[in-house]
Short mmCIF file of C-alpha atoms and ligand atoms in Angstrom, two decimals:
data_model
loop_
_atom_site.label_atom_id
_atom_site.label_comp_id
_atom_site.label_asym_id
_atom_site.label_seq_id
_atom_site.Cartn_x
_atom_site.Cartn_y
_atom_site.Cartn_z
CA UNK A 102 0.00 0.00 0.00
CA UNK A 103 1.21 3.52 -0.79
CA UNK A 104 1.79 5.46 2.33
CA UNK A 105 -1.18 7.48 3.50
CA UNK A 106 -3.63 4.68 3.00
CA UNK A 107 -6.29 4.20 5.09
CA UNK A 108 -7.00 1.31 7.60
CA UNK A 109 -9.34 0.82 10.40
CA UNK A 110 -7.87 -2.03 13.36
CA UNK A 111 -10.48 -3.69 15.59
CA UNK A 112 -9.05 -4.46 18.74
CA UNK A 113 -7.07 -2.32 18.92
CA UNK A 114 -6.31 -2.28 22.58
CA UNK A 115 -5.29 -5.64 22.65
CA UNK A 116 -1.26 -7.18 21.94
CA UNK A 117 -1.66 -7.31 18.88
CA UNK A 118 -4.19 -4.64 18.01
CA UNK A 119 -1.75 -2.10 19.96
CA UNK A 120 1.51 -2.76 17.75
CA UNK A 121 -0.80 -3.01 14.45
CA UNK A 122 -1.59 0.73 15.29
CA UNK A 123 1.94 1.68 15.76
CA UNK A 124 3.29 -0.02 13.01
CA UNK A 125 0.88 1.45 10.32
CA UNK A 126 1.14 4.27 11.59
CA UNK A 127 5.02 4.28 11.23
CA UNK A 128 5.00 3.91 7.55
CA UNK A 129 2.46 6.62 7.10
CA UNK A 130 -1.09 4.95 6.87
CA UNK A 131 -3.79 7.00 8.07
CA UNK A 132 -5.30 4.65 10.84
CA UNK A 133 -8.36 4.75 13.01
CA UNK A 134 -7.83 2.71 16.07
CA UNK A 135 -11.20 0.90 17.13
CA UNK A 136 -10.59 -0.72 20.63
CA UNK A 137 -13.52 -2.92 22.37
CA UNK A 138 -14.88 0.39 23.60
CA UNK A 139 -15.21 2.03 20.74
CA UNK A 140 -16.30 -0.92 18.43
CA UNK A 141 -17.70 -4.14 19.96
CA UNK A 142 -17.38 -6.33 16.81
CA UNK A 143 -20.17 -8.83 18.34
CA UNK A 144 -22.82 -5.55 17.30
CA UNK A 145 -23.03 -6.51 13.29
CA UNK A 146 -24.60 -2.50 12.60
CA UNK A 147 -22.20 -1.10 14.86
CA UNK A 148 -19.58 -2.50 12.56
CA UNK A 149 -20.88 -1.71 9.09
CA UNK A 150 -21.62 1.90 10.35
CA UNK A 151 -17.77 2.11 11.82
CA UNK A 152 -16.33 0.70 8.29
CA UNK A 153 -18.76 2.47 6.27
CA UNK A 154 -18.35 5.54 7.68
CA UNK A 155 -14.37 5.09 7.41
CA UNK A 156 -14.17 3.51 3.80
CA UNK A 157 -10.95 2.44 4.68
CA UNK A 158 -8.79 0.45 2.29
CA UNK A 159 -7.90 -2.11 4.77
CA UNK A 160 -9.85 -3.68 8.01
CA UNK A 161 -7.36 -5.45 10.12
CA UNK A 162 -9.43 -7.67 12.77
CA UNK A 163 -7.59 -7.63 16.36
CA UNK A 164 -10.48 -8.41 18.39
CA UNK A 165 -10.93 -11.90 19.38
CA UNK A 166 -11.60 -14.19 22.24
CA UNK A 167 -8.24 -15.64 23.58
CA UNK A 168 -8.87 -17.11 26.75
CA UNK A 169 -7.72 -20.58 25.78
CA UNK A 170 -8.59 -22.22 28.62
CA UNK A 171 -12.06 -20.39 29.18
CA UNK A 172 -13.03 -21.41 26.01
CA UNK A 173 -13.76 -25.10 26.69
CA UNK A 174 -16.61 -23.61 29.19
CA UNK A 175 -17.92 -21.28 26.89
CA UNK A 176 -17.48 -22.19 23.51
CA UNK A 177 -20.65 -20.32 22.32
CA UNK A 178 -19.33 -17.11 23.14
CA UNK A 179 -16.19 -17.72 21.54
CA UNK A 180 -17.57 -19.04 18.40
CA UNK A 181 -19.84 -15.59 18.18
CA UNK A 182 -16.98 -13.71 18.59
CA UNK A 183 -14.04 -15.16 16.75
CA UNK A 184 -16.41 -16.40 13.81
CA UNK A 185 -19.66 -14.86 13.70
CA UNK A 186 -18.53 -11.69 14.22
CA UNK A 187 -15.41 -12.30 12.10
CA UNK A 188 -17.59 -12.59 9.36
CA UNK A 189 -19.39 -9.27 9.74
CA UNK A 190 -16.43 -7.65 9.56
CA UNK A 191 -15.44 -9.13 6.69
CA UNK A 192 -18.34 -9.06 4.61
CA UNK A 193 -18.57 -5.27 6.00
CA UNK A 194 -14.71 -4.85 4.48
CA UNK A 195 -16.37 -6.25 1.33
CA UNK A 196 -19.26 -3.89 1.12
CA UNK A 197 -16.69 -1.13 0.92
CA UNK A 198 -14.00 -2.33 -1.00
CA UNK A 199 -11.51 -2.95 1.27
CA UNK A 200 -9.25 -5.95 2.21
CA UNK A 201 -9.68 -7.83 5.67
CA UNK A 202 -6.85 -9.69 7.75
CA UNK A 203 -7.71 -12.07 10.05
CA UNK A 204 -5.02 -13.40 12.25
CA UNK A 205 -5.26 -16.66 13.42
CA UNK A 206 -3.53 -19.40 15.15
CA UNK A 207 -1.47 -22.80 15.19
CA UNK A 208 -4.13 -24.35 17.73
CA UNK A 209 -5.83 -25.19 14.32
CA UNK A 210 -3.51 -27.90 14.18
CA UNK A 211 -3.63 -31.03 16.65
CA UNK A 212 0.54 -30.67 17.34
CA UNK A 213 1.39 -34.05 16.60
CA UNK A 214 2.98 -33.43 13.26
CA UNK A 215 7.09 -33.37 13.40
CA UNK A 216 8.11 -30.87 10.66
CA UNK A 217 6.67 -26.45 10.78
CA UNK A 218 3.12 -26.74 9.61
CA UNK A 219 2.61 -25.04 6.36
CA UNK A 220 -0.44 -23.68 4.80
CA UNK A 221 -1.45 -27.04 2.67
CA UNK A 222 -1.34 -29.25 5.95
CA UNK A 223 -4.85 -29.84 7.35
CA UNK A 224 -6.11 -28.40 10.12
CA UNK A 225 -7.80 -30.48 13.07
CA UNK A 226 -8.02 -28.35 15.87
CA UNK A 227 -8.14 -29.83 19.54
CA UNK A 228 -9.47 -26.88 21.28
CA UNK A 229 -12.60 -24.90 21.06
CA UNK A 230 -10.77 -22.08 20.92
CA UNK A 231 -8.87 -23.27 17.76
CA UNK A 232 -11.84 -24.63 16.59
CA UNK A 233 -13.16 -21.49 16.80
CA UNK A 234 -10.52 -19.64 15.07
CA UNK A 235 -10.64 -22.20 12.39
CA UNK A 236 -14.17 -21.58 11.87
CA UNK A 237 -13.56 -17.56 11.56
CA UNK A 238 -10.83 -18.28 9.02
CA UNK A 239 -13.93 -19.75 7.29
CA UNK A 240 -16.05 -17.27 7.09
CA UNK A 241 -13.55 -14.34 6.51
CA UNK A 242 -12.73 -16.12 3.69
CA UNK A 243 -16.17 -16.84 2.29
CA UNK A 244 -17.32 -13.06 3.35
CA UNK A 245 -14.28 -11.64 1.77
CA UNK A 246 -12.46 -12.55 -0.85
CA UNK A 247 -9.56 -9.78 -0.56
CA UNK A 248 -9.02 -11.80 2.85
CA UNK A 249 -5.49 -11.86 4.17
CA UNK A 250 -5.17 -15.44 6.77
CA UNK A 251 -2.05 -14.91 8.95
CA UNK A 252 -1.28 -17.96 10.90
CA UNK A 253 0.97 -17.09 14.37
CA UNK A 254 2.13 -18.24 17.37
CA UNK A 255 3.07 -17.81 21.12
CA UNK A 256 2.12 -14.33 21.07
CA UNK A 257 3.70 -11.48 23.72
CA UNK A 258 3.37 -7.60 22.92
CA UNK A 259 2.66 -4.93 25.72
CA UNK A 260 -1.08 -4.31 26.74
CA UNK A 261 -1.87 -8.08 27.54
CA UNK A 262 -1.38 -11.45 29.79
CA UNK A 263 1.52 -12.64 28.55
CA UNK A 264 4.24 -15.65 29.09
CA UNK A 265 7.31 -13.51 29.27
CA UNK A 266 5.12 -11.26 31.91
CA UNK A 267 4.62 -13.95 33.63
CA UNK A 268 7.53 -15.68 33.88
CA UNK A 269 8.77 -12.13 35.05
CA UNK A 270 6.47 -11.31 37.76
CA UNK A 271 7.05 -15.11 39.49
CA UNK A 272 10.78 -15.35 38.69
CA UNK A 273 10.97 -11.62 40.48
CA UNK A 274 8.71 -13.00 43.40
CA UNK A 275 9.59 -16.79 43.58
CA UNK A 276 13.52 -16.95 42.03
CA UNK A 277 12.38 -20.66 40.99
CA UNK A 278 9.65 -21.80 38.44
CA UNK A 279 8.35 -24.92 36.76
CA UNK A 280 7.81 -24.96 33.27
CA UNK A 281 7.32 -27.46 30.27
CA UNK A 282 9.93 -29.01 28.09
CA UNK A 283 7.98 -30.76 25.96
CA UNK A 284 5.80 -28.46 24.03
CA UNK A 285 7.74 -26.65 21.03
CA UNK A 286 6.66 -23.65 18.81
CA UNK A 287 7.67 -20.35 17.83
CA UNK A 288 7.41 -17.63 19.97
CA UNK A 289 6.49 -14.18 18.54
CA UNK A 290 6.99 -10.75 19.13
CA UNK A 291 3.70 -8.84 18.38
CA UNK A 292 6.04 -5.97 16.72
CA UNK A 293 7.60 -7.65 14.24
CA UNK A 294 4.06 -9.67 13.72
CA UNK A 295 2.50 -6.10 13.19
CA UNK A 296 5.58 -5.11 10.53
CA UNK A 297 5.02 -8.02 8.52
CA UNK A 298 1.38 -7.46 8.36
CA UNK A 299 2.07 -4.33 7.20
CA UNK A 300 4.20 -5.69 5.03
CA UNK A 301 1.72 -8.04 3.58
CA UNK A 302 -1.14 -5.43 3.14
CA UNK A 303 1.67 -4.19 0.30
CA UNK A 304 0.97 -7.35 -1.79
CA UNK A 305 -2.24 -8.98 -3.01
CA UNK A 306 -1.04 -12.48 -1.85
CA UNK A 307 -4.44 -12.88 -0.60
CA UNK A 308 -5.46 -16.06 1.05
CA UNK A 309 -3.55 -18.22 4.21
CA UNK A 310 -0.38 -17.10 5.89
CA UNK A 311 1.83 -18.79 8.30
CA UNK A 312 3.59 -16.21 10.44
CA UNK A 313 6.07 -16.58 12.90
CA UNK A 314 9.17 -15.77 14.06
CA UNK A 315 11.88 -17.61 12.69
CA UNK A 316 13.41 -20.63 14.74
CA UNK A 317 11.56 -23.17 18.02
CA UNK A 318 12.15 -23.52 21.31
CA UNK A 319 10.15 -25.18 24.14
CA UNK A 320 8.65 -23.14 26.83
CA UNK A 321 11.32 -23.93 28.87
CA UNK A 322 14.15 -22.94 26.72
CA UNK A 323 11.68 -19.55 26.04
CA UNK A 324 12.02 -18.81 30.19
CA UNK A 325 15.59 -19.78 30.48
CA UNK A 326 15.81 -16.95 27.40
CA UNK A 327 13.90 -14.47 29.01
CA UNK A 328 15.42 -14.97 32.20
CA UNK A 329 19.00 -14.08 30.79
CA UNK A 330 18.01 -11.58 28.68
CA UNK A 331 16.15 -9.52 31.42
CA UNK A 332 19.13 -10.12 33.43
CA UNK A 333 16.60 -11.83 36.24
CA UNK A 334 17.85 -14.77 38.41
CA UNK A 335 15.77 -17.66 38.70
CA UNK A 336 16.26 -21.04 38.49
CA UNK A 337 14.02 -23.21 35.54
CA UNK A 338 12.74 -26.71 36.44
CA UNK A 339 11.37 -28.53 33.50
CA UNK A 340 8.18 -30.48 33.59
CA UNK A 341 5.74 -32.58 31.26
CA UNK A 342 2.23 -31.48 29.56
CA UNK A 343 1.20 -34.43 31.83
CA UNK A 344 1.91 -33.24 35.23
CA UNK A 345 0.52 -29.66 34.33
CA UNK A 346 -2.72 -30.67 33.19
CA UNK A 347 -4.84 -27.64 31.78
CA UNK A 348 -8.79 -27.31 30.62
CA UNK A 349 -7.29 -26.64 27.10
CA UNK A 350 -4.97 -28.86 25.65
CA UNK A 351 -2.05 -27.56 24.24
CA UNK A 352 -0.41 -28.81 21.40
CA UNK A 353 2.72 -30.45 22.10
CA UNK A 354 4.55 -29.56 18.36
CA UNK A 355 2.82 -26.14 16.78
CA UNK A 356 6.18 -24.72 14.90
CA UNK A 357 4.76 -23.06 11.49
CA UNK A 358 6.67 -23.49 8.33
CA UNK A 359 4.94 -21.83 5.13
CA UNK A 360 5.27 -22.70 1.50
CA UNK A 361 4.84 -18.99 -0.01
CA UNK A 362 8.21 -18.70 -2.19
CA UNK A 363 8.18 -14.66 -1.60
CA UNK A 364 7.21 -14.86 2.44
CA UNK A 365 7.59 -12.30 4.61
CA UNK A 366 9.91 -13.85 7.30
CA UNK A 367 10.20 -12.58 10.73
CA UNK A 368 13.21 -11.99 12.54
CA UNK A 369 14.35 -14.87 15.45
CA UNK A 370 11.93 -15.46 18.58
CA UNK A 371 14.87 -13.95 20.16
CA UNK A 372 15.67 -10.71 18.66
CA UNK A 373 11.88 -10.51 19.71
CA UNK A 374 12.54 -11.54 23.23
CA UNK A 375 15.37 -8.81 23.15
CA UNK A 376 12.44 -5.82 21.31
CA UNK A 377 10.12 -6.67 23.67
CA UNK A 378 11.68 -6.42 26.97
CA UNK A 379 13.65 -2.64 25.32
CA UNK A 380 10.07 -1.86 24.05
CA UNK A 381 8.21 -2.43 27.75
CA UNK A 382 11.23 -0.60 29.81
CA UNK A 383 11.45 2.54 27.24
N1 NAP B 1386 -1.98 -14.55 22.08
C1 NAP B 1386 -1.48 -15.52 21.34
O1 NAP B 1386 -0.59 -16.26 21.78
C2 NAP B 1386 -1.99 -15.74 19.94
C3 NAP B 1386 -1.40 -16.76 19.17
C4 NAP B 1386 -1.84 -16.95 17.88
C5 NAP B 1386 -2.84 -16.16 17.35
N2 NAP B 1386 -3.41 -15.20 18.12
C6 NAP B 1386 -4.47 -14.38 17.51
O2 NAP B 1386 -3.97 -13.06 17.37
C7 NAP B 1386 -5.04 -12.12 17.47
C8 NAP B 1386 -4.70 -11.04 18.47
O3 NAP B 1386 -4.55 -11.65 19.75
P1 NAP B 1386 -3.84 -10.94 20.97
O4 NAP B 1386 -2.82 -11.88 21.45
O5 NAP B 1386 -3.50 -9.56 20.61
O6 NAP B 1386 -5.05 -11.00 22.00
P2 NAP B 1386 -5.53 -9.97 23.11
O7 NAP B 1386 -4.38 -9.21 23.66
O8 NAP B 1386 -6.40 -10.79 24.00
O9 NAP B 1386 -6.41 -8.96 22.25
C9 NAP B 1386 -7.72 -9.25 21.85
C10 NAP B 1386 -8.48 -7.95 21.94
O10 NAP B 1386 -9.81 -8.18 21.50
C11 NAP B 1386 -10.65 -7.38 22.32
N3 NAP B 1386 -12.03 -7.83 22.27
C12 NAP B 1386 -12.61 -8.84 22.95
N4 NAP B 1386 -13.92 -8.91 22.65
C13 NAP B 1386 -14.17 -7.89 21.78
C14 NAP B 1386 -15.33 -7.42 21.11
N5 NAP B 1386 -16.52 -8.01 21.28
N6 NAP B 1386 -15.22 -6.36 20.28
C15 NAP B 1386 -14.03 -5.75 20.12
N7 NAP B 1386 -12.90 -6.15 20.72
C16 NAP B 1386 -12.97 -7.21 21.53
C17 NAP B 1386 -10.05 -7.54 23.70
O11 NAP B 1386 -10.53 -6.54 24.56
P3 NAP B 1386 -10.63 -6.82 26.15
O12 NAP B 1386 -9.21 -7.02 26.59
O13 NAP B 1386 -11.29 -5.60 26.66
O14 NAP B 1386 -11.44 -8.07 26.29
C18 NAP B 1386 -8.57 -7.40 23.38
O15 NAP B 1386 -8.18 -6.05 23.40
C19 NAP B 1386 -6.29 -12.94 17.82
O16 NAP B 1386 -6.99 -13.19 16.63
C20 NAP B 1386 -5.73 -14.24 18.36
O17 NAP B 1386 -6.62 -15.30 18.16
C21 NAP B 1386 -3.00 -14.95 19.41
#
């Protein structure tokens, strides 16, 4: 997109949302920032008025239910939110000519593969929260079909619950955590995430994007990082998916690979690690 272009971000006051704004907005796009408050995506005319009233050339769709672990309670309110309503924005994109990204997730994929996951691999989500997602990658697509998919991973960006603030705040409090060794993915700086986007908005690649940062690590070699990065001491114990039984469960490989000759790669989970933790003390 030239600079100057217009886009409107739902969700904007979440991880994600937050560092779409900023990066947009850093090469120049004009960009109305729609947080829960000021656009509850779950109101269908709510939305077309907001994107109508914009025109914008882009709709990037932040808002989502993310409670993981919630989700297997409540699965109808996470279906009407990260489907349903997925789809009015889309199809309200559509009505004014504009493009619609809808980021979405490796819990689409059941974890027991052994190589990344790349777009052409099929989906069979264990969750109801990646079920859920799935489902909204539906419907975007069939509202929309200037729809941009973006696959990503183990997210952490400031304004949110996050795994490197957690680690933080019980390393800082405890000195000693417990952690699992045997789940593996990529974990992703919402930053660079937001950059690529941007990135991606440039070309008309439409259709289903892995997105990640580049490399794996388990979430025990992710603490140990963000441990000596942030200069915090704390010991790491490893454990096993089976002794930390959650509602939600987790996939135990969800690395994502992608098969688009001209991707937009991300830099390393750790050069993320190290623009996160600059980004939250600046
Ligand atoms: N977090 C991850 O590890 C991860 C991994 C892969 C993919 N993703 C995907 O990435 C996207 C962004 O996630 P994130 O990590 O940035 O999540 P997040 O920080 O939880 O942000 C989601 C935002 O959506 C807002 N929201 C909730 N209900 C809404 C509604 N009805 N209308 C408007 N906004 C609403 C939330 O507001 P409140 O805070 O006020 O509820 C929050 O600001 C989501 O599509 C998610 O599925 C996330």
């Amino acid at each position: 997109m030239l600079p100057g272009v217009k886009l409107v971000v739902c969700g904007a006051g979440g991880m994600l949302g937050q560092d779409m704004v900023r990066a947009a907005r850093f090469m120049n796009h004009e960009v109305t920032a729609l947080d829960r408050e000021a656009l509850d995506i779950s109101n269908e005319r709510a939305v077309r008025r907001a994107i109508e009233r914009e025109r914008p050339a882009a709709v990037v769709n932040c808002a989502a239910y993310t409670a993981v672990d919630a989700a297997e309670d409540d699965s109808d309110a996470a279906m009407r939110l990260n489907a349903d309503a997925a789809g009015t924005v889309a199809s309200a994109a559509a009505a004014v000519g504009a493009c619609v990204v809808y980021p979405s997730t490796d819990y689409v994929f059941d974890g027991t593969g052994e190589r990344p996951y790349v777009e052409s691999d099929e989906p069979s989500p264990k969750t109801v929260y990646g079920q859920t997602k799935l489902a909204g990658e539906v419907d975007t697509a069939a509202a929309n079909p200037r729809h941009f998919l973006v696959r990503t991973s183990w997210l952490f960006g400031t304004g949110g619950r996050n795994f490197v603030e957690t680690m933080l705040e019980i390393g800082e409090r405890d000195k000693q955590v417990l952690v699992v060794r045997d789940q593996v993915g990529c974990p992703t700086w919402t930053g660079h995430l937001a950059a690529g986007i941007v990135r991606l908005l440039d070309t008309d690649a439409y259709g289903l994007h892995h997105m990640s940062a580049q490399g794996e690590c388990s979430w025990y070699d992710f603490a140990m990082a963000i441990f000596e990065q942030a200069g915090v001491e704390c010991s790491v114990l490893s454990t096993t998916t089976a002794e930390f039984a959650r509602p939600a469960p987790r996939p135990a490989y969800s690395v994502l690979g992608t098969q688009w000759q001209d991707a937009i790669h991300l830099p390393e989970w750790q050069v993320g690690l190290r623009g996160y933790l600059e980004d939250r003390a600046s």
